[in-house]
JSON list of C-alpha atoms in Angstrom, two decimals:
[
{"chain": "A", "resi": 126, "resn": "MET", "atom": "CA", "xyz": [104.14, 121.62, 120.99]},
{"chain": "A", "resi": 127, "resn": "ALA", "atom": "CA", "xyz": [102.49, 120.18, 118.35]},
{"chain": "A", "resi": 128, "resn": "GLY", "atom": "CA", "xyz": [104.99, 116.80, 117.33]},
{"chain": "A", "resi": 129, "resn": "ARG", "atom": "CA", "xyz": [105.66, 115.19, 114.46]},
{"chain": "A", "resi": 130, "resn": "PRO", "atom": "CA", "xyz": [103.56, 115.44, 111.64]},
{"chain": "A", "resi": 131, "resn": "LYS", "atom": "CA", "xyz": [102.17, 112.23, 110.30]},
{"chain": "A", "resi": 132, "resn": "ILE", "atom": "CA", "xyz": [103.44, 110.76, 107.23]},
{"chain": "A", "resi": 133, "resn": "PHE", "atom": "CA", "xyz": [101.12, 107.97, 107.01]},
{"chain": "A", "resi": 134, "resn": "ASN", "atom": "CA", "xyz": [97.58, 107.64, 105.85]},
{"chain": "A", "resi": 135, "resn": "GLU", "atom": "CA", "xyz": [95.88, 106.44, 108.39]},
{"chain": "A", "resi": 136, "resn": "GLU", "atom": "CA", "xyz": [93.00, 104.57, 106.92]},
{"chain": "A", "resi": 137, "resn": "GLN", "atom": "CA", "xyz": [95.80, 102.84, 104.59]},
{"chain": "A", "resi": 138, "resn": "ILE", "atom": "CA", "xyz": [97.67, 101.66, 107.68]},
{"chain": "A", "resi": 139, "resn": "ILE", "atom": "CA", "xyz": [93.99, 100.86, 109.44]},
{"chain": "A", "resi": 140, "resn": "ALA", "atom": "CA", "xyz": [93.50, 98.42, 106.48]},
{"chain": "A", "resi": 141, "resn": "LYS", "atom": "CA", "xyz": [96.63, 97.43, 106.62]},
{"chain": "A", "resi": 142, "resn": "ALA", "atom": "CA", "xyz": [96.33, 96.07, 110.18]},
{"chain": "A", "resi": 143, "resn": "GLY", "atom": "CA", "xyz": [93.00, 94.90, 109.37]},
{"chain": "A", "resi": 144, "resn": "GLU", "atom": "CA", "xyz": [93.66, 92.46, 107.37]},
{"chain": "A", "resi": 145, "resn": "ILE", "atom": "CA", "xyz": [95.92, 90.99, 110.16]},
{"chain": "A", "resi": 146, "resn": "PHE", "atom": "CA", "xyz": [93.67, 90.81, 112.39]},
{"chain": "A", "resi": 147, "resn": "TRP", "atom": "CA", "xyz": [90.80, 89.56, 109.98]},
{"chain": "A", "resi": 148, "resn": "LYS", "atom": "CA", "xyz": [93.70, 86.89, 109.07]},
{"chain": "A", "resi": 149, "resn": "ILE", "atom": "CA", "xyz": [94.61, 85.55, 112.61]},
{"chain": "A", "resi": 150, "resn": "GLY", "atom": "CA", "xyz": [92.53, 87.28, 114.99]},
{"chain": "A", "resi": 151, "resn": "TYR", "atom": "CA", "xyz": [93.16, 89.79, 117.92]},
{"chain": "A", "resi": 152, "resn": "GLU", "atom": "CA", "xyz": [94.77, 87.63, 120.42]},
{"chain": "A", "resi": 153, "resn": "ALA", "atom": "CA", "xyz": [97.37, 85.86, 117.44]},
{"chain": "A", "resi": 154, "resn": "ALA", "atom": "CA", "xyz": [97.99, 89.11, 116.02]},
{"chain": "A", "resi": 155, "resn": "SER", "atom": "CA", "xyz": [101.17, 90.78, 118.03]},
{"chain": "A", "resi": 156, "resn": "THR", "atom": "CA", "xyz": [102.20, 94.56, 117.69]},
{"chain": "A", "resi": 157, "resn": "GLU", "atom": "CA", "xyz": [105.85, 93.99, 115.49]},
{"chain": "A", "resi": 158, "resn": "GLU", "atom": "CA", "xyz": [103.78, 91.77, 112.75]},
{"chain": "A", "resi": 159, "resn": "LEU", "atom": "CA", "xyz": [100.79, 95.00, 112.77]},
{"chain": "A", "resi": 160, "resn": "LEU", "atom": "CA", "xyz": [104.05, 97.85, 112.91]},
{"chain": "A", "resi": 161, "resn": "LYS", "atom": "CA", "xyz": [105.30, 95.67, 109.90]},
{"chain": "A", "resi": 162, "resn": "ALA", "atom": "CA", "xyz": [102.14, 95.37, 107.92]},
{"chain": "A", "resi": 163, "resn": "MET", "atom": "CA", "xyz": [101.60, 99.13, 108.00]},
{"chain": "A", "resi": 164, "resn": "GLY", "atom": "CA", "xyz": [105.01, 99.99, 107.82]},
{"chain": "A", "resi": 165, "resn": "ILE", "atom": "CA", "xyz": [104.74, 102.57, 110.83]},
{"chain": "A", "resi": 166, "resn": "GLY", "atom": "CA", "xyz": [107.45, 102.65, 113.87]},
{"chain": "A", "resi": 167, "resn": "LYS", "atom": "CA", "xyz": [106.31, 102.25, 117.32]},
{"chain": "A", "resi": 168, "resn": "GLY", "atom": "CA", "xyz": [106.39, 105.88, 118.11]},
{"chain": "A", "resi": 169, "resn": "SER", "atom": "CA", "xyz": [104.40, 106.52, 115.90]},
{"chain": "A", "resi": 170, "resn": "PHE", "atom": "CA", "xyz": [102.02, 103.55, 116.37]},
{"chain": "A", "resi": 171, "resn": "TYR", "atom": "CA", "xyz": [101.40, 104.67, 120.02]},
{"chain": "A", "resi": 172, "resn": "LEU", "atom": "CA", "xyz": [101.58, 108.09, 118.99]},
{"chain": "A", "resi": 173, "resn": "SER", "atom": "CA", "xyz": [98.21, 107.78, 116.72]},
{"chain": "A", "resi": 174, "resn": "PHE", "atom": "CA", "xyz": [96.68, 104.56, 118.34]},
{"chain": "A", "resi": 175, "resn": "LYS", "atom": "CA", "xyz": [96.78, 105.94, 122.28]},
{"chain": "A", "resi": 176, "resn": "GLY", "atom": "CA", "xyz": [94.89, 102.71, 123.06]},
{"chain": "A", "resi": 177, "resn": "GLY", "atom": "CA", "xyz": [97.12, 100.86, 121.49]},
{"chain": "A", "resi": 178, "resn": "LYS", "atom": "CA", "xyz": [96.42, 97.28, 119.79]},
{"chain": "A", "resi": 179, "resn": "LYS", "atom": "CA", "xyz": [92.71, 97.64, 121.33]},
{"chain": "A", "resi": 180, "resn": "GLU", "atom": "CA", "xyz": [91.98, 100.85, 119.36]},
{"chain": "A", "resi": 181, "resn": "LEU", "atom": "CA", "xyz": [93.56, 99.93, 116.36]},
{"chain": "A", "resi": 182, "resn": "PHE", "atom": "CA", "xyz": [91.89, 96.48, 116.17]},
{"chain": "A", "resi": 183, "resn": "GLU", "atom": "CA", "xyz": [88.45, 98.13, 116.74]},
{"chain": "A", "resi": 184, "resn": "LYS", "atom": "CA", "xyz": [89.42, 101.02, 114.64]},
{"chain": "A", "resi": 185, "resn": "ALA", "atom": "CA", "xyz": [89.64, 98.24, 111.58]},
{"chain": "A", "resi": 186, "resn": "LEU", "atom": "CA", "xyz": [86.76, 96.67, 112.62]},
{"chain": "A", "resi": 187, "resn": "GLU", "atom": "CA", "xyz": [84.69, 99.56, 112.39]},
{"chain": "A", "resi": 188, "resn": "ARG", "atom": "CA", "xyz": [86.41, 100.05, 109.21]},
{"chain": "A", "resi": 189, "resn": "HIS", "atom": "CA", "xyz": [85.85, 96.70, 107.88]},
{"chain": "A", "resi": 190, "resn": "ALA", "atom": "CA", "xyz": [82.10, 96.86, 109.01]},
{"chain": "A", "resi": 191, "resn": "LEU", "atom": "CA", "xyz": [81.12, 100.26, 107.76]},
{"chain": "A", "resi": 192, "resn": "HIS", "atom": "CA", "xyz": [82.86, 99.42, 104.05]},
{"chain": "A", "resi": 193, "resn": "LEU", "atom": "CA", "xyz": [80.32, 96.04, 103.90]},
{"chain": "A", "resi": 194, "resn": "VAL", "atom": "CA", "xyz": [77.47, 97.64, 105.48]},
{"chain": "A", "resi": 195, "resn": "LEU", "atom": "CA", "xyz": [77.21, 100.74, 103.53]},
{"chain": "A", "resi": 196, "resn": "ASP", "atom": "CA", "xyz": [77.91, 99.48, 100.14]},
{"chain": "A", "resi": 197, "resn": "LEU", "atom": "CA", "xyz": [75.41, 96.59, 100.75]},
{"chain": "A", "resi": 198, "resn": "LYS", "atom": "CA", "xyz": [72.86, 99.55, 102.08]},
{"chain": "A", "resi": 199, "resn": "LYS", "atom": "CA", "xyz": [73.13, 101.84, 99.44]},
{"chain": "A", "resi": 200, "resn": "ASN", "atom": "CA", "xyz": [73.45, 98.61, 96.96]},
{"chain": "A", "resi": 201, "resn": "LEU", "atom": "CA", "xyz": [69.58, 97.36, 98.33]},
{"chain": "A", "resi": 202, "resn": "ALA", "atom": "CA", "xyz": [68.24, 100.92, 98.58]},
{"chain": "A", "resi": 203, "resn": "GLU", "atom": "CA", "xyz": [69.13, 101.51, 94.48]},
{"chain": "A", "resi": 204, "resn": "SER", "atom": "CA", "xyz": [68.22, 98.28, 93.23]},
{"chain": "A", "resi": 205, "resn": "LEU", "atom": "CA", "xyz": [65.44, 97.31, 90.90]},
{"chain": "A", "resi": 206, "resn": "ASP", "atom": "CA", "xyz": [65.03, 94.15, 92.28]},
{"chain": "A", "resi": 207, "resn": "PRO", "atom": "CA", "xyz": [66.29, 93.85, 96.19]},
{"chain": "A", "resi": 208, "resn": "ILE", "atom": "CA", "xyz": [65.54, 90.49, 96.70]},
{"chain": "A", "resi": 209, "resn": "GLY", "atom": "CA", "xyz": [67.59, 89.18, 94.17]},
{"chain": "A", "resi": 210, "resn": "ASP", "atom": "CA", "xyz": [70.43, 91.72, 94.94]},
{"chain": "A", "resi": 211, "resn": "LEU", "atom": "CA", "xyz": [70.41, 90.17, 98.16]},
{"chain": "A", "resi": 212, "resn": "ARG", "atom": "CA", "xyz": [70.31, 86.66, 96.43]},
{"chain": "A", "resi": 213, "resn": "LYS", "atom": "CA", "xyz": [73.05, 88.14, 94.77]},
{"chain": "A", "resi": 214, "resn": "PHE", "atom": "CA", "xyz": [75.12, 88.97, 97.88]},
{"chain": "A", "resi": 215, "resn": "PHE", "atom": "CA", "xyz": [74.91, 85.75, 99.48]},
{"chain": "A", "resi": 216, "resn": "PHE", "atom": "CA", "xyz": [75.83, 83.57, 96.16]},
{"chain": "A", "resi": 217, "resn": "GLY", "atom": "CA", "xyz": [78.62, 85.91, 96.31]},
{"chain": "A", "resi": 218, "resn": "LEU", "atom": "CA", "xyz": [80.16, 84.42, 99.44]},
{"chain": "A", "resi": 219, "resn": "ALA", "atom": "CA", "xyz": [80.16, 80.94, 97.97]},
{"chain": "A", "resi": 220, "resn": "GLU", "atom": "CA", "xyz": [82.39, 82.15, 94.99]},
{"chain": "A", "resi": 221, "resn": "ALA", "atom": "CA", "xyz": [84.92, 84.59, 97.01]},
{"chain": "A", "resi": 222, "resn": "GLU", "atom": "CA", "xyz": [88.77, 83.36, 96.28]},
{"chain": "A", "resi": 223, "resn": "GLU", "atom": "CA", "xyz": [89.59, 80.53, 98.98]},
{"chain": "A", "resi": 224, "resn": "GLU", "atom": "CA", "xyz": [91.81, 82.96, 100.99]},
{"chain": "A", "resi": 225, "resn": "GLU", "atom": "CA", "xyz": [88.77, 85.40, 101.80]},
{"chain": "A", "resi": 226, "resn": "LYS", "atom": "CA", "xyz": [86.73, 82.25, 102.13]},
{"chain": "A", "resi": 227, "resn": "LEU", "atom": "CA", "xyz": [89.47, 80.82, 105.14]},
{"chain": "A", "resi": 228, "resn": "LYS", "atom": "CA", "xyz": [89.26, 84.24, 106.93]},
{"chain": "A", "resi": 229, "resn": "GLY", "atom": "CA", "xyz": [85.53, 83.96, 107.50]},
{"chain": "A", "resi": 230, "resn": "CYS", "atom": "CA", "xyz": [83.66, 86.74, 108.35]},
{"chain": "A", "resi": 231, "resn": "PHE", "atom": "CA", "xyz": [86.28, 89.62, 110.83]},
{"chain": "A", "resi": 232, "resn": "ILE", "atom": "CA", "xyz": [82.91, 90.65, 112.33]},
{"chain": "A", "resi": 233, "resn": "ALA", "atom": "CA", "xyz": [81.71, 86.81, 113.79]},
{"chain": "A", "resi": 234, "resn": "ASN", "atom": "CA", "xyz": [84.92, 86.28, 113.93]},
{"chain": "A", "resi": 235, "resn": "THR", "atom": "CA", "xyz": [85.93, 89.23, 116.54]},
{"chain": "A", "resi": 236, "resn": "LEU", "atom": "CA", "xyz": [82.49, 88.29, 118.00]},
{"chain": "A", "resi": 237, "resn": "ALA", "atom": "CA", "xyz": [83.15, 84.45, 118.41]},
{"chain": "A", "resi": 238, "resn": "GLU", "atom": "CA", "xyz": [86.87, 84.91, 119.59]},
{"chain": "A", "resi": 239, "resn": "MET", "atom": "CA", "xyz": [86.21, 88.05, 122.03]},
{"chain": "A", "resi": 240, "resn": "SER", "atom": "CA", "xyz": [82.71, 87.16, 123.74]},
{"chain": "A", "resi": 241, "resn": "THR", "atom": "CA", "xyz": [84.54, 85.63, 126.58]},
{"chain": "A", "resi": 242, "resn": "ARG", "atom": "CA", "xyz": [87.48, 87.90, 126.85]},
{"chain": "A", "resi": 243, "resn": "ASP", "atom": "CA", "xyz": [86.72, 91.25, 125.79]},
{"chain": "A", "resi": 244, "resn": "LYS", "atom": "CA", "xyz": [83.10, 93.24, 126.62]},
{"chain": "A", "resi": 245, "resn": "THR", "atom": "CA", "xyz": [84.06, 96.19, 124.91]},
{"chain": "A", "resi": 246, "resn": "LEU", "atom": "CA", "xyz": [85.35, 94.22, 121.62]},
{"chain": "A", "resi": 247, "resn": "LYS", "atom": "CA", "xyz": [81.96, 91.79, 121.96]},
{"chain": "A", "resi": 248, "resn": "GLU", "atom": "CA", "xyz": [79.84, 94.70, 122.60]},
{"chain": "A", "resi": 249, "resn": "VAL", "atom": "CA", "xyz": [81.43, 96.32, 119.39]},
{"chain": "A", "resi": 250, "resn": "ALA", "atom": "CA", "xyz": [81.08, 93.32, 117.40]},
{"chain": "A", "resi": 251, "resn": "ALA", "atom": "CA", "xyz": [77.64, 92.60, 117.96]},
{"chain": "A", "resi": 252, "resn": "LYS", "atom": "CA", "xyz": [76.62, 96.30, 116.92]},
{"chain": "A", "resi": 253, "resn": "LEU", "atom": "CA", "xyz": [78.19, 95.93, 114.41]},
{"chain": "A", "resi": 254, "resn": "LEU", "atom": "CA", "xyz": [76.43, 92.61, 113.25]},
{"chain": "A", "resi": 255, "resn": "SER", "atom": "CA", "xyz": [72.95, 94.19, 114.25]},
{"chain": "A", "resi": 256, "resn": "GLU", "atom": "CA", "xyz": [73.77, 96.68, 111.75]},
{"chain": "A", "resi": 257, "resn": "LEU", "atom": "CA", "xyz": [74.12, 94.24, 108.99]},
{"chain": "A", "resi": 258, "resn": "GLN", "atom": "CA", "xyz": [70.91, 92.36, 109.83]},
{"chain": "A", "resi": 259, "resn": "GLU", "atom": "CA", "xyz": [69.37, 95.77, 110.33]},
{"chain": "A", "resi": 260, "resn": "THR", "atom": "CA", "xyz": [70.26, 96.34, 106.62]},
{"chain": "A", "resi": 261, "resn": "PHE", "atom": "CA", "xyz": [69.20, 92.86, 105.06]},
{"chain": "A", "resi": 262, "resn": "SER", "atom": "CA", "xyz": [65.88, 93.79, 106.46]},
{"chain": "A", "resi": 263, "resn": "MET", "atom": "CA", "xyz": [66.35, 96.97, 105.34]},
{"chain": "A", "resi": 264, "resn": "GLY", "atom": "CA", "xyz": [66.06, 94.94, 101.76]},
{"chain": "A", "resi": 265, "resn": "ILE", "atom": "CA", "xyz": [63.21, 93.32, 102.54]},
{"chain": "A", "resi": 266, "resn": "ASN", "atom": "CA", "xyz": [61.51, 96.10, 102.83]},
{"chain": "A", "resi": 267, "resn": "CYS", "atom": "CA", "xyz": [62.85, 97.79, 99.93]},
{"chain": "A", "resi": 268, "resn": "ALA", "atom": "CA", "xyz": [61.18, 94.91, 98.14]},
{"chain": "A", "resi": 269, "resn": "GLN", "atom": "CA", "xyz": [57.77, 94.99, 99.86]},
{"chain": "A", "resi": 270, "resn": "ARG", "atom": "CA", "xyz": [57.72, 99.14, 98.56]},
{"chain": "A", "resi": 271, "resn": "ARG", "atom": "CA", "xyz": [58.58, 98.03, 94.99]},
{"chain": "A", "resi": 272, "resn": "GLY", "atom": "CA", "xyz": [55.45, 95.14, 95.25]},
{"chain": "A", "resi": 273, "resn": "SER", "atom": "CA", "xyz": [56.97, 92.47, 95.67]},
{"chain": "A", "resi": 274, "resn": "ALA", "atom": "CA", "xyz": [57.91, 90.07, 99.49]},
{"chain": "A", "resi": 275, "resn": "LYS", "atom": "CA", "xyz": [55.20, 91.32, 100.97]},
{"chain": "A", "resi": 276, "resn": "HIS", "atom": "CA", "xyz": [54.75, 88.47, 103.01]},
{"chain": "A", "resi": 277, "resn": "LEU", "atom": "CA", "xyz": [57.70, 88.56, 104.14]},
{"chain": "A", "resi": 278, "resn": "ASP", "atom": "CA", "xyz": [58.34, 89.72, 108.28]},
{"chain": "A", "resi": 279, "resn": "ALA", "atom": "CA", "xyz": [61.37, 91.94, 106.99]},
{"chain": "A", "resi": 280, "resn": "GLU", "atom": "CA", "xyz": [62.53, 92.03, 111.01]},
{"chain": "A", "resi": 281, "resn": "LEU", "atom": "CA", "xyz": [62.57, 88.80, 111.54]},
{"chain": "A", "resi": 282, "resn": "VAL", "atom": "CA", "xyz": [63.96, 87.72, 107.69]},
{"chain": "A", "resi": 283, "resn": "GLY", "atom": "CA", "xyz": [66.43, 90.04, 108.92]},
{"chain": "A", "resi": 284, "resn": "LYS", "atom": "CA", "xyz": [67.88, 88.21, 111.66]},
{"chain": "A", "resi": 285, "resn": "LEU", "atom": "CA", "xyz": [67.49, 85.25, 109.30]},
{"chain": "A", "resi": 286, "resn": "LEU", "atom": "CA", "xyz": [69.60, 86.40, 106.58]},
{"chain": "A", "resi": 287, "resn": "LEU", "atom": "CA", "xyz": [72.30, 87.43, 109.98]},
{"chain": "A", "resi": 288, "resn": "ASN", "atom": "CA", "xyz": [71.89, 84.18, 110.80]},
{"chain": "A", "resi": 289, "resn": "LEU", "atom": "CA", "xyz": [72.96, 82.45, 107.22]},
{"chain": "A", "resi": 290, "resn": "TRP", "atom": "CA", "xyz": [75.64, 84.92, 106.83]},
{"chain": "A", "resi": 291, "resn": "ASN", "atom": "CA", "xyz": [77.47, 83.96, 110.27]},
{"chain": "A", "resi": 292, "resn": "GLY", "atom": "CA", "xyz": [77.20, 80.20, 109.42]},
{"chain": "A", "resi": 293, "resn": "ILE", "atom": "CA", "xyz": [78.31, 80.63, 105.47]},
{"chain": "A", "resi": 294, "resn": "SER", "atom": "CA", "xyz": [81.22, 82.37, 107.00]},
{"chain": "A", "resi": 295, "resn": "LEU", "atom": "CA", "xyz": [82.09, 79.62, 108.44]},
{"chain": "A", "resi": 296, "resn": "SER", "atom": "CA", "xyz": [81.18, 76.91, 106.42]},
{"chain": "A", "resi": 297, "resn": "ARG", "atom": "CA", "xyz": [82.41, 78.26, 103.66]},
{"chain": "A", "resi": 298, "resn": "ARG", "atom": "CA", "xyz": [85.78, 77.03, 104.93]},
{"chain": "A", "resi": 299, "resn": "LEU", "atom": "CA", "xyz": [84.85, 73.45, 104.65]},
{"chain": "A", "resi": 300, "resn": "TYR", "atom": "CA", "xyz": [82.16, 73.38, 101.47]},
{"chain": "A", "resi": 301, "resn": "THR", "atom": "CA", "xyz": [83.28, 73.69, 97.95]},
{"chain": "A", "resi": 302, "resn": "ASN", "atom": "CA", "xyz": [81.29, 76.30, 95.54]},
{"chain": "A", "resi": 303, "resn": "GLY", "atom": "CA", "xyz": [79.31, 73.69, 94.37]},
{"chain": "A", "resi": 304, "resn": "GLU", "atom": "CA", "xyz": [77.92, 72.58, 98.16]},
{"chain": "A", "resi": 305, "resn": "LEU", "atom": "CA", "xyz": [78.02, 76.41, 99.57]},
{"chain": "A", "resi": 306, "resn": "ARG", "atom": "CA", "xyz": [75.61, 77.50, 96.53]},
{"chain": "A", "resi": 307, "resn": "GLU", "atom": "CA", "xyz": [73.29, 74.34, 97.11]},
{"chain": "A", "resi": 308, "resn": "ILE", "atom": "CA", "xyz": [73.37, 75.71, 100.74]},
{"chain": "A", "resi": 309, "resn": "ILE", "atom": "CA", "xyz": [72.54, 79.27, 100.09]},
{"chain": "A", "resi": 310, "resn": "SER", "atom": "CA", "xyz": [69.85, 78.18, 97.74]},
{"chain": "A", "resi": 311, "resn": "VAL", "atom": "CA", "xyz": [67.75, 76.20, 100.50]},
{"chain": "A", "resi": 312, "resn": "ASN", "atom": "CA", "xyz": [68.05, 78.66, 102.59]},
{"chain": "A", "resi": 313, "resn": "LEU", "atom": "CA", "xyz": [67.11, 81.60, 100.69]},
{"chain": "A", "resi": 314, "resn": "GLN", "atom": "CA", "xyz": [64.20, 79.49, 99.79]},
{"chain": "A", "resi": 315, "resn": "VAL", "atom": "CA", "xyz": [62.84, 81.75, 102.25]},
{"chain": "A", "resi": 316, "resn": "LEU", "atom": "CA", "xyz": [62.32, 84.87, 100.00]},
{"chain": "A", "resi": 317, "resn": "ASP", "atom": "CA", "xyz": [60.35, 83.28, 97.53]}
]
């Protein structure tokens, strides 16, 4: 017996759950709150996510990171000005809506929340942040292939940009857009 067919789009319910996790974190998100946001019942939930809340969280985190990294990779690979596009990417953090600023970075939040609580989720978040770092380095490499940024160590600058990403994701909860632009501008002088 195959069971009842799914009557929901798994990608959509993972996205809805991801919004809850991103906003309040893994520990604070109750199963009831997740079910309400996803619009499904407990039976459907446990049928689809045999690992329960943890499996759903991991899928939501990976989905979020995949979209972030793939979009950035594609943009940088196709860009005629990868350094300029890296700058736009970071300045975009200062221009985000207030609600998004308050949420911070889903991946970095997970690393901070889960680093002492759950080894598996810590490792997943660390891996995803490493992929983002590699994407930043790839952007520097793309610029170098196009004849600019030859003086930069792509791997080191990728690490620096990841550090900036994590810092801004937290700091943007505190500062005005103008202050964030100034902080980002000073940090991005490394790309000059």
